[in-house]
Amino acid sequence: MSHENRSKLNEIIATLLEVEAESLSNDCSPETIEHWDSLNHLNICVAVEQEFGITLTTDEMVAIRNVGDLVALLNTKNVVCA
Amino acid sequence: MKHGEDNLTSMVAAAATDHPGAARAIDRLITIAPMFRSAARDMLRAYGTTFLRRADDRVAEIDFLCDGDAERFDEAVRAYVRFCMEFARKQAEFLRTGRYSFQDFDEMCAELYDDNDAVQNFYLFALLFSFIFSPNYYEFYDFFETEFLPHVHDTGCVCEIGCGHGVYLGKTLAAHHSTTGVAIDISPAALEVAQRMLGYYQIGSQRVEFAQDDLRHRLRRDDGCAQAVICCEVLEHLPDPQRALHELRRILGEGGTALLSAAIRMESVDHLYVFRTHDEVIEMIEKAGLRLEASRVIPLAKGNMQDEEERRRLAEDPRVPVGFICRASPK
């Protein structure tokens, strides 16, 4: 299940940021991915909410600084990602 | 793009000597919210040293309001980041529904304007940082400085309605020493901030009055009392902007100048009236007895904003939010 969630998450991020899903690691961030701007940041959050049926607050969205932060946040909402 | 190719860090380092305020604002923004790197980079590329100079000015104002406290400055940056994320989320919803989330002014007041802490520690700081990093607000300020300030007379009263943080009024009174000012806002908390801002601009109490009033109704001002009226980022917050424009015209004296702005198809934390096109705004302004003297249309989209044709094309795109600002005079 956790691998499946991680694959879905990577697919969301890869599609929105126009990168290869296989290239994504927890360290990937707006500093390393050109298209990760504030609008795409929101798009990722909204897509994650829809995919996993959860809600993110504005403060939670703002606190996400890289893929690892998003994975950790999802874990706290019982969406376990490997 | 891989790590290291983003040259924002070196651009900021190069600017730090001449523009320490701007460099600090960028550094704090991208440290607190790395997803704003491209926004900062785009502003630097688009507006160059003018951007840096203005950012220095805004940072000095924000620092003054924060009493030079670095932690409060960071909280102000966070306010801006939250404001942007809420804007983006609400804008997406607006594009889906065609409606702004607030349908009622009183509900909006209860949510924001009546909450002194939210006004002073979230809303007004967010607006001040918007002047630095959001192209529509940045260009509003540019229009104010280049297209409005030179047209203000050196005597008489300048009235800012919906003054918020008070930067426009402070700059105007500082540039025109023989004028007096009136700062009007519905929020007492905003008036407190404006009073501090006018203090920053060394405008003494003998030159400026602060008044709580409500542009939905008749203002407690005489006909033709102002030689200049500033009403920026206000019309879209009102249920009846046409009525408000008539009221602005009433207090504007013959030969006077008005600075007016409107948000078109642009949701925010407190927008109520949906303007669909900037022509609709112009029509309202003229119907109120004002003549358009100069204007600027600012689409909020990725694109080359230095290219007039591209600007026009984006401004016509119904999916693109647009800022509109103009100078007008009595007919």
CSV table of C-alpha atoms in Angstrom, one decimal:
chain,number,residue,atom,x,y,z
A,1,MET,CA,0.0,0.0,0.0
A,2,SER,CA,2.7,2.4,1.0
A,3,HIS,CA,4.6,1.7,-2.3
A,4,GLU,CA,1.4,2.3,-4.2
A,5,ASN,CA,0.8,5.6,-2.5
A,6,ARG,CA,4.3,6.7,-3.2
A,7,SER,CA,3.9,5.8,-6.8
A,8,LYS,CA,0.7,7.9,-7.0
A,9,LEU,CA,2.4,10.8,-5.2
A,10,ASN,CA,5.4,10.7,-7.5
A,11,GLU,CA,3.1,10.6,-10.6
A,12,ILE,CA,1.3,13.7,-9.4
A,13,ILE,CA,4.5,15.6,-8.8
A,14,ALA,CA,6.1,14.4,-12.0
A,15,THR,CA,3.1,15.4,-14.1
A,16,LEU,CA,2.7,18.9,-12.6
A,17,LEU,CA,6.4,19.7,-12.5
A,18,GLU,CA,7.3,18.1,-15.9
A,19,VAL,CA,10.0,15.8,-14.5
A,20,GLU,CA,10.5,12.0,-14.6
A,21,ALA,CA,8.7,10.2,-11.8
A,22,GLU,CA,11.7,7.9,-11.4
A,23,SER,CA,14.0,10.9,-10.8
A,24,LEU,CA,12.1,12.1,-7.7
A,25,SER,CA,13.6,11.7,-4.3
A,26,ASN,CA,12.7,13.1,-0.9
A,27,ASP,CA,15.4,15.8,-1.4
A,28,CYS,CA,13.7,17.2,-4.5
A,29,SER,CA,12.6,20.8,-3.8
A,30,PRO,CA,11.9,24.1,-5.5
A,31,GLU,CA,15.6,24.7,-5.4
A,32,THR,CA,16.2,21.7,-7.6
A,33,ILE,CA,13.1,21.6,-9.9
A,34,GLU,CA,12.6,24.6,-12.1
A,35,HIS,CA,8.8,24.4,-12.4
A,36,TRP,CA,8.2,24.0,-8.7
A,37,ASP,CA,6.8,27.5,-8.2
A,38,SER,CA,4.1,28.7,-5.8
A,39,LEU,CA,1.3,28.0,-8.2
A,40,ASN,CA,2.5,24.4,-8.9
A,41,HIS,CA,3.1,24.0,-5.1
A,42,LEU,CA,-0.6,24.7,-4.7
A,43,ASN,CA,-1.5,22.4,-7.6
A,44,ILE,CA,0.4,19.6,-6.1
A,45,CYS,CA,-1.3,20.1,-2.7
A,46,VAL,CA,-4.8,20.2,-4.3
A,47,ALA,CA,-4.1,17.1,-6.5
A,48,VAL,CA,-2.8,15.2,-3.4
A,49,GLU,CA,-6.0,16.2,-1.5
A,50,GLN,CA,-8.1,14.8,-4.3
A,51,GLU,CA,-6.1,11.7,-4.8
A,52,PHE,CA,-5.9,10.7,-1.2
A,53,GLY,CA,-9.2,12.1,0.1
A,54,ILE,CA,-7.6,14.4,2.7
A,55,THR,CA,-7.5,18.1,3.5
A,56,LEU,CA,-4.4,20.3,3.9
A,57,THR,CA,-4.5,23.5,5.8
A,58,THR,CA,-2.8,26.6,4.4
A,59,ASP,CA,-0.2,26.4,7.1
A,60,GLU,CA,0.5,22.8,6.3
A,61,MET,CA,0.9,23.7,2.6
A,62,VAL,CA,3.3,26.5,3.4
A,63,ALA,CA,5.4,24.3,5.6
A,64,ILE,CA,6.2,21.8,2.8
A,65,ARG,CA,9.8,22.6,1.6
A,66,ASN,CA,10.6,19.4,-0.3
A,67,VAL,CA,9.1,16.0,-1.4
A,68,GLY,CA,10.2,14.5,2.0
A,69,ASP,CA,8.1,17.0,3.9
A,70,LEU,CA,5.1,16.2,1.8
A,71,VAL,CA,5.6,12.4,2.4
A,72,ALA,CA,6.0,13.1,6.2
A,73,LEU,CA,2.8,15.2,6.2
A,74,LEU,CA,0.9,12.5,4.4
A,75,ASN,CA,2.1,9.9,6.9
A,76,THR,CA,0.6,12.0,9.7
A,77,LYS,CA,-2.7,11.8,7.8
A,78,ASN,CA,-2.6,8.0,7.6
A,79,VAL,CA,-1.6,8.1,4.0
A,80,VAL,CA,1.6,6.0,4.4
A,81,CYS,CA,4.1,6.5,1.6
A,82,ALA,CA,7.4,4.5,1.5
B,1,MET,CA,16.9,22.4,-14.1
B,2,LYS,CA,19.2,20.8,-11.6
B,3,HIS,CA,20.5,22.1,-8.3
B,4,GLY,CA,23.0,24.9,-8.8
B,5,GLU,CA,21.7,26.2,-12.1
B,6,ASP,CA,19.2,28.5,-10.5
B,7,ASN,CA,21.3,31.7,-10.3
B,8,LEU,CA,19.0,33.6,-7.9
B,9,THR,CA,21.4,33.2,-5.0
B,10,SER,CA,24.2,34.8,-6.9
B,11,MET,CA,21.9,37.6,-8.2
B,12,VAL,CA,20.9,38.3,-4.6
B,13,ALA,CA,24.5,38.3,-3.4
B,14,ALA,CA,25.4,40.8,-6.1
B,15,ALA,CA,22.6,43.1,-5.1
B,16,ALA,CA,23.2,42.9,-1.4
B,17,THR,CA,25.8,45.8,-1.1
B,18,ASP,CA,23.6,48.4,-2.8
B,19,HIS,CA,20.2,47.0,-1.8
B,20,PRO,CA,20.5,45.3,1.6
B,21,GLY,CA,16.8,45.5,2.2
B,22,ALA,CA,15.8,43.9,-1.0
B,23,ALA,CA,18.4,41.2,-0.6
B,24,ARG,CA,17.1,40.5,2.9
B,25,ALA,CA,13.5,40.3,1.8
B,26,ILE,CA,14.4,37.8,-1.0
B,27,ASP,CA,16.6,35.8,1.3
B,28,ARG,CA,13.9,35.5,4.0
B,29,LEU,CA,11.2,34.7,1.5
B,30,ILE,CA,13.0,31.9,-0.2
B,31,THR,CA,14.3,30.5,3.1
B,32,ILE,CA,10.8,30.4,4.6
B,33,ALA,CA,9.0,29.4,1.4
B,34,PRO,CA,11.4,27.9,-1.2
B,35,MET,CA,8.5,27.7,-3.8
B,36,PHE,CA,8.7,31.5,-4.1
B,37,ARG,CA,12.2,31.3,-5.7
B,38,SER,CA,10.9,31.7,-9.2
B,39,ALA,CA,8.6,34.6,-8.1
B,40,ALA,CA,11.6,36.5,-6.7
B,41,ARG,CA,13.7,35.6,-9.8
B,42,ASP,CA,11.0,36.7,-12.2
B,43,MET,CA,10.6,40.1,-10.4
B,44,LEU,CA,14.4,40.7,-10.5
B,45,ARG,CA,14.6,39.8,-14.1
B,46,ALA,CA,11.5,41.9,-15.1
B,47,TYR,CA,12.1,45.0,-13.1
B,48,GLY,CA,15.9,45.0,-12.3
B,49,THR,CA,17.3,47.8,-10.2
B,50,THR,CA,13.9,49.6,-9.9
B,51,PHE,CA,12.6,46.5,-8.2
B,52,LEU,CA,15.6,46.5,-5.8
B,53,ARG,CA,15.2,50.1,-5.0
B,54,ARG,CA,11.4,49.8,-4.3
B,55,ALA,CA,12.0,46.6,-2.3
B,56,ASP,CA,14.5,48.5,-0.1
B,57,ASP,CA,11.8,51.1,0.6
B,58,ARG,CA,9.1,48.6,1.4
B,59,VAL,CA,11.5,46.6,3.7
B,60,ALA,CA,12.3,49.8,5.6
B,61,GLU,CA,8.6,50.4,6.1
B,62,ILE,CA,8.0,46.8,7.2
B,63,ASP,CA,11.0,47.0,9.5
B,64,PHE,CA,9.6,50.1,11.1
B,65,LEU,CA,6.2,48.5,11.7
B,66,CYS,CA,8.0,45.4,13.2
B,67,ASP,CA,10.2,47.6,15.4
B,68,GLY,CA,13.3,46.1,13.8
B,69,ASP,CA,12.4,42.7,15.2
B,70,ALA,CA,13.8,40.0,12.9
B,71,GLU,CA,11.3,37.4,14.2
B,72,ARG,CA,8.3,39.7,13.5
B,73,PHE,CA,9.8,40.4,10.1
B,74,ASP,CA,9.8,36.6,9.4
B,75,GLU,CA,6.2,36.4,10.6
B,76,ALA,CA,5.3,39.1,8.1
B,77,VAL,CA,6.9,37.1,5.4
B,78,ARG,CA,4.9,34.1,6.5
B,79,ALA,CA,1.7,36.2,6.3
B,80,TYR,CA,2.5,37.0,2.7
B,81,VAL,CA,3.1,33.4,1.8
B,82,ARG,CA,-0.2,32.3,3.4
B,83,PHE,CA,-1.9,35.2,1.6
B,84,CYS,CA,-0.6,34.0,-1.7
B,85,MET,CA,-1.5,30.4,-1.1
B,86,GLU,CA,-5.0,31.4,-0.1
B,87,PHE,CA,-5.3,33.6,-3.1
B,88,ALA,CA,-4.2,30.8,-5.4
B,89,ARG,CA,-6.6,28.3,-3.8
B,90,LYS,CA,-9.5,30.7,-4.0
B,91,GLN,CA,-8.7,31.7,-7.5
B,92,ALA,CA,-8.8,28.1,-8.6
B,93,GLU,CA,-12.2,27.8,-7.0
B,94,PHE,CA,-13.4,31.0,-8.7
B,95,LEU,CA,-12.3,29.7,-12.1
B,96,ARG,CA,-14.4,26.6,-11.4
B,97,THR,CA,-17.5,28.4,-10.1
B,98,GLY,CA,-17.3,31.9,-11.6
B,99,ARG,CA,-18.1,33.3,-8.1
B,100,TYR,CA,-16.1,34.7,-5.3
B,101,SER,CA,-16.4,32.9,-2.0
B,102,PHE,CA,-17.8,35.9,-0.1
B,103,GLN,CA,-21.3,37.0,-1.2
B,104,ASP,CA,-21.9,39.3,1.8
B,105,PHE,CA,-19.9,42.3,3.0
B,106,ASP,CA,-20.8,41.9,6.7
B,107,GLU,CA,-19.7,38.3,6.6
B,108,MET,CA,-16.4,39.4,5.1
B,109,CYS,CA,-16.1,42.1,7.8
B,110,ALA,CA,-16.7,39.5,10.5
B,111,GLU,CA,-14.0,37.2,9.0
B,112,LEU,CA,-11.3,39.8,8.4
B,113,TYR,CA,-11.8,43.5,9.0
B,114,ASP,CA,-13.3,43.2,12.5
B,115,ASP,CA,-10.4,41.0,13.5
B,116,ASN,CA,-7.8,43.4,14.6
B,117,ASP,CA,-5.1,40.8,14.9
B,118,ALA,CA,-5.7,39.5,11.4
B,119,VAL,CA,-5.7,43.0,9.9
B,120,GLN,CA,-2.5,44.1,11.6
B,121,ASN,CA,-0.5,40.9,11.7
B,122,PHE,CA,-1.7,39.1,8.5
B,123,TYR,CA,-3.5,41.2,6.0
B,124,LEU,CA,-1.5,44.5,6.0
B,125,PHE,CA,1.9,42.8,6.1
B,126,ALA,CA,0.8,40.6,3.3
B,127,LEU,CA,-0.2,43.6,1.2
B,128,LEU,CA,3.1,45.3,1.9
B,129,PHE,CA,5.1,42.3,0.7
B,130,SER,CA,2.8,42.1,-2.3
B,131,PHE,CA,4.2,45.5,-3.3
B,132,ILE,CA,7.6,43.8,-3.5
B,133,PHE,CA,6.9,40.3,-4.9
B,134,SER,CA,3.5,40.3,-6.7
B,135,PRO,CA,3.7,41.9,-10.2
B,136,ASN,CA,0.2,43.3,-10.1
B,137,TYR,CA,0.8,45.2,-6.8
B,138,TYR,CA,4.3,46.1,-7.8
B,139,GLU,CA,2.9,47.7,-11.0
B,140,PHE,CA,0.2,49.5,-9.0
B,141,TYR,CA,2.9,51.1,-7.0
B,142,ASP,CA,4.9,51.9,-10.1
B,143,PHE,CA,1.8,53.6,-11.6
B,144,PHE,CA,1.2,55.5,-8.4
B,145,GLU,CA,4.8,56.8,-8.4
B,146,THR,CA,5.1,57.6,-12.1
B,147,GLU,CA,1.6,58.4,-13.2
B,148,PHE,CA,-0.2,59.8,-10.2
B,149,LEU,CA,2.2,61.6,-7.8
B,150,PRO,CA,3.4,64.1,-10.4
B,151,HIS,CA,-0.2,65.2,-11.0
B,152,VAL,CA,-1.0,65.9,-7.3
B,153,HIS,CA,-1.1,69.7,-6.6
B,154,ASP,CA,1.1,71.1,-3.9
B,155,THR,CA,-1.8,72.5,-1.8
B,156,GLY,CA,-5.1,71.2,-0.6
B,157,CYS,CA,-6.2,67.9,0.8
B,158,VAL,CA,-5.3,64.4,-0.3
B,159,CYS,CA,-7.9,61.8,0.8
B,160,GLU,CA,-7.1,58.1,0.8
B,161,ILE,CA,-10.2,55.9,1.2
B,162,GLY,CA,-9.5,52.4,2.3
B,163,CYS,CA,-6.0,53.5,3.3
B,164,GLY,CA,-5.0,50.1,4.8
B,165,HIS,CA,-1.3,50.4,5.7
B,166,GLY,CA,-1.2,54.1,4.5
B,167,VAL,CA,1.8,53.8,2.2
B,168,TYR,CA,0.2,55.7,-0.7
B,169,LEU,CA,-0.9,58.6,1.5
B,170,GLY,CA,2.4,58.7,3.3
B,171,LYS,CA,4.4,58.9,0.1
B,172,THR,CA,2.0,61.5,-1.4
B,173,LEU,CA,2.2,63.8,1.6
B,174,ALA,CA,5.9,63.4,1.9
B,175,ALA,CA,6.3,64.4,-1.8
B,176,HIS,CA,4.0,67.4,-1.5
B,177,HIS,CA,4.9,69.3,1.6
B,178,SER,CA,2.1,71.9,1.5
B,179,THR,CA,-0.7,69.3,1.3
B,180,THR,CA,-2.8,67.9,4.2
B,181,GLY,CA,-4.2,64.4,4.3
B,182,VAL,CA,-7.2,62.3,5.4
B,183,ALA,CA,-6.8,58.6,5.9
B,184,ILE,CA,-10.1,56.8,5.9
B,185,ASP,CA,-10.7,53.1,6.6
B,186,ILE,CA,-13.5,50.9,7.8
B,187,SER,CA,-11.1,49.1,10.2
B,188,PRO,CA,-9.7,50.9,13.3
B,189,ALA,CA,-6.9,48.4,13.4
B,190,ALA,CA,-5.9,49.5,9.9
B,191,LEU,CA,-6.0,53.2,10.9
B,192,GLU,CA,-3.6,52.4,13.7
B,193,VAL,CA,-1.2,50.9,11.3
B,194,ALA,CA,-1.6,53.9,8.9
B,195,GLN,CA,-1.0,56.3,11.7
B,196,ARG,CA,2.3,54.6,12.4
B,197,MET,CA,3.2,54.6,8.7
B,198,LEU,CA,2.5,58.3,8.4
B,199,GLY,CA,4.8,58.7,11.4
B,200,TYR,CA,7.4,56.8,9.5
B,201,TYR,CA,7.0,59.4,6.7
B,202,GLN,CA,7.3,62.1,9.4
B,203,ILE,CA,3.9,63.5,8.7
B,204,GLY,CA,2.8,65.2,11.9
B,205,SER,CA,-0.7,65.2,13.3
B,206,GLN,CA,-1.2,68.8,12.1
B,207,ARG,CA,-1.1,67.5,8.5
B,208,VAL,CA,-3.2,64.4,8.6
B,209,GLU,CA,-6.5,63.2,10.1
B,210,PHE,CA,-7.5,59.6,10.6
B,211,ALA,CA,-11.2,58.8,10.2
B,212,GLN,CA,-13.2,55.5,10.5
B,213,ASP,CA,-15.8,55.6,7.8
B,214,ASP,CA,-17.6,53.3,5.3
B,215,LEU,CA,-17.5,53.9,1.6
B,216,ARG,CA,-20.8,51.8,1.2
B,217,HIS,CA,-22.5,54.9,2.6
B,218,ARG,CA,-22.1,58.7,2.3
B,219,LEU,CA,-18.7,59.7,3.7
B,220,ARG,CA,-18.6,62.4,6.4
B,221,ARG,CA,-16.8,64.7,4.0
B,222,ASP,CA,-17.9,67.9,2.2
B,223,ASP,CA,-18.5,68.1,-1.5
B,224,GLY,CA,-15.2,68.8,-3.4
B,225,CYS,CA,-13.1,68.7,-0.2
B,226,ALA,CA,-10.2,66.8,-1.8
B,227,GLN,CA,-7.8,67.9,-4.6
B,228,ALA,CA,-6.7,64.3,-4.8
B,229,VAL,CA,-8.4,61.0,-4.0
B,230,ILE,CA,-6.7,57.7,-3.7
B,231,CYS,CA,-8.9,54.6,-3.7
B,232,CYS,CA,-6.8,51.6,-4.4
B,233,GLU,CA,-7.6,47.9,-3.8
B,234,VAL,CA,-11.0,48.9,-2.6
B,235,LEU,CA,-13.7,48.8,-5.3
B,236,GLU,CA,-13.7,44.9,-5.6
B,237,HIS,CA,-14.3,44.7,-1.8
B,238,LEU,CA,-17.6,46.5,-2.0
B,239,PRO,CA,-21.1,45.3,-2.9
B,240,ASP,CA,-21.8,48.4,-5.1
B,241,PRO,CA,-18.6,49.9,-6.6
B,242,GLN,CA,-20.7,52.2,-8.9
B,243,ARG,CA,-22.2,53.9,-5.8
B,244,ALA,CA,-18.7,54.2,-4.3
B,245,LEU,CA,-17.4,55.8,-7.4
B,246,HIS,CA,-20.2,58.4,-7.3
B,247,GLU,CA,-19.2,59.1,-3.7
B,248,LEU,CA,-15.5,59.5,-4.6
B,249,ARG,CA,-16.5,61.9,-7.4
B,250,ARG,CA,-18.6,63.9,-4.9
B,251,ILE,CA,-15.7,64.7,-2.6
B,252,LEU,CA,-13.2,65.3,-5.5
B,253,GLY,CA,-12.8,69.0,-6.3
B,254,GLU,CA,-12.8,70.5,-9.8
B,255,GLY,CA,-9.3,70.1,-11.3
B,256,GLY,CA,-8.6,67.3,-8.9
B,257,THR,CA,-7.0,63.9,-9.6
B,258,ALA,CA,-8.1,60.4,-8.5
B,259,LEU,CA,-6.1,57.2,-8.4
B,260,LEU,CA,-8.4,54.2,-8.7
B,261,SER,CA,-7.7,50.5,-9.0
B,262,ALA,CA,-9.8,47.3,-9.6
B,263,ALA,CA,-9.2,43.6,-9.6
B,264,ILE,CA,-10.6,41.9,-12.6
B,265,ARG,CA,-11.6,38.1,-12.3
B,266,MET,CA,-9.2,38.0,-9.4
B,267,GLU,CA,-10.3,36.4,-6.1
B,268,SER,CA,-8.6,37.1,-2.8
B,269,VAL,CA,-9.2,36.7,0.9
B,270,ASP,CA,-11.7,39.6,0.8
B,271,HIS,CA,-13.0,40.2,-2.7
B,272,LEU,CA,-16.8,40.6,-3.2
B,273,TYR,CA,-17.6,42.2,-6.5
B,274,VAL,CA,-16.6,40.4,-9.6
B,275,PHE,CA,-15.4,42.7,-12.4
B,276,ARG,CA,-15.4,40.6,-15.6
B,277,THR,CA,-13.4,43.1,-17.8
B,278,HIS,CA,-11.5,46.3,-17.3
B,279,ASP,CA,-13.8,48.0,-19.8
B,280,GLU,CA,-16.6,47.4,-17.2
B,281,VAL,CA,-14.5,49.4,-14.7
B,282,ILE,CA,-13.8,52.2,-17.2
B,283,GLU,CA,-17.6,52.4,-17.9
B,284,MET,CA,-18.4,52.7,-14.2
B,285,ILE,CA,-15.7,55.4,-13.7
B,286,GLU,CA,-17.1,57.5,-16.6
B,287,LYS,CA,-20.6,57.0,-15.4
B,288,ALA,CA,-19.6,58.5,-12.1
B,289,GLY,CA,-18.6,61.7,-13.8
B,290,LEU,CA,-14.9,61.0,-14.1
B,291,ARG,CA,-12.6,61.1,-17.2
B,292,LEU,CA,-9.9,58.5,-17.6
B,293,GLU,CA,-6.5,60.2,-18.0
B,294,ALA,CA,-4.1,57.3,-17.9
B,295,SER,CA,-4.4,53.6,-17.1
B,296,ARG,CA,-2.6,50.3,-16.9
B,297,VAL,CA,-3.8,46.8,-17.3
B,298,ILE,CA,-1.7,44.1,-15.6
B,299,PRO,CA,-2.4,40.4,-16.3
B,300,LEU,CA,-1.2,38.1,-13.6
B,301,ALA,CA,0.2,35.3,-15.7
B,302,LYS,CA,3.5,33.8,-16.9
B,303,GLY,CA,4.6,35.7,-19.9
B,304,ASN,CA,6.7,38.6,-21.1
B,305,MET,CA,5.1,41.6,-19.4
B,306,GLN,CA,7.4,44.0,-21.3
B,307,ASP,CA,5.7,43.0,-24.5
B,308,GLU,CA,2.6,45.1,-24.9
B,309,GLU,CA,1.0,42.8,-27.4
B,310,GLU,CA,1.4,39.8,-25.1
B,311,ARG,CA,0.0,41.9,-22.2
B,312,ARG,CA,-3.1,42.7,-24.1
B,313,ARG,CA,-3.6,39.1,-25.2
B,314,LEU,CA,-3.3,37.8,-21.6
B,315,ALA,CA,-5.6,40.6,-20.3
B,316,GLU,CA,-8.3,39.4,-22.7
B,317,ASP,CA,-8.0,35.7,-21.6
B,318,PRO,CA,-11.0,35.0,-19.3
B,319,ARG,CA,-8.9,32.6,-17.3
B,320,VAL,CA,-6.3,35.2,-16.4
B,321,PRO,CA,-6.8,37.5,-13.4
B,322,VAL,CA,-6.0,41.1,-14.1
B,323,GLY,CA,-5.1,44.2,-12.1
B,324,PHE,CA,-6.3,47.6,-13.4
B,325,ILE,CA,-5.2,51.0,-12.2
B,326,CYS,CA,-5.9,54.4,-13.5
B,327,ARG,CA,-5.7,58.1,-13.0
B,328,ALA,CA,-9.0,60.0,-13.5
B,329,SER,CA,-10.2,63.6,-13.2
B,330,PRO,CA,-13.6,65.2,-13.0
B,331,LYS,CA,-15.4,65.6,-16.3
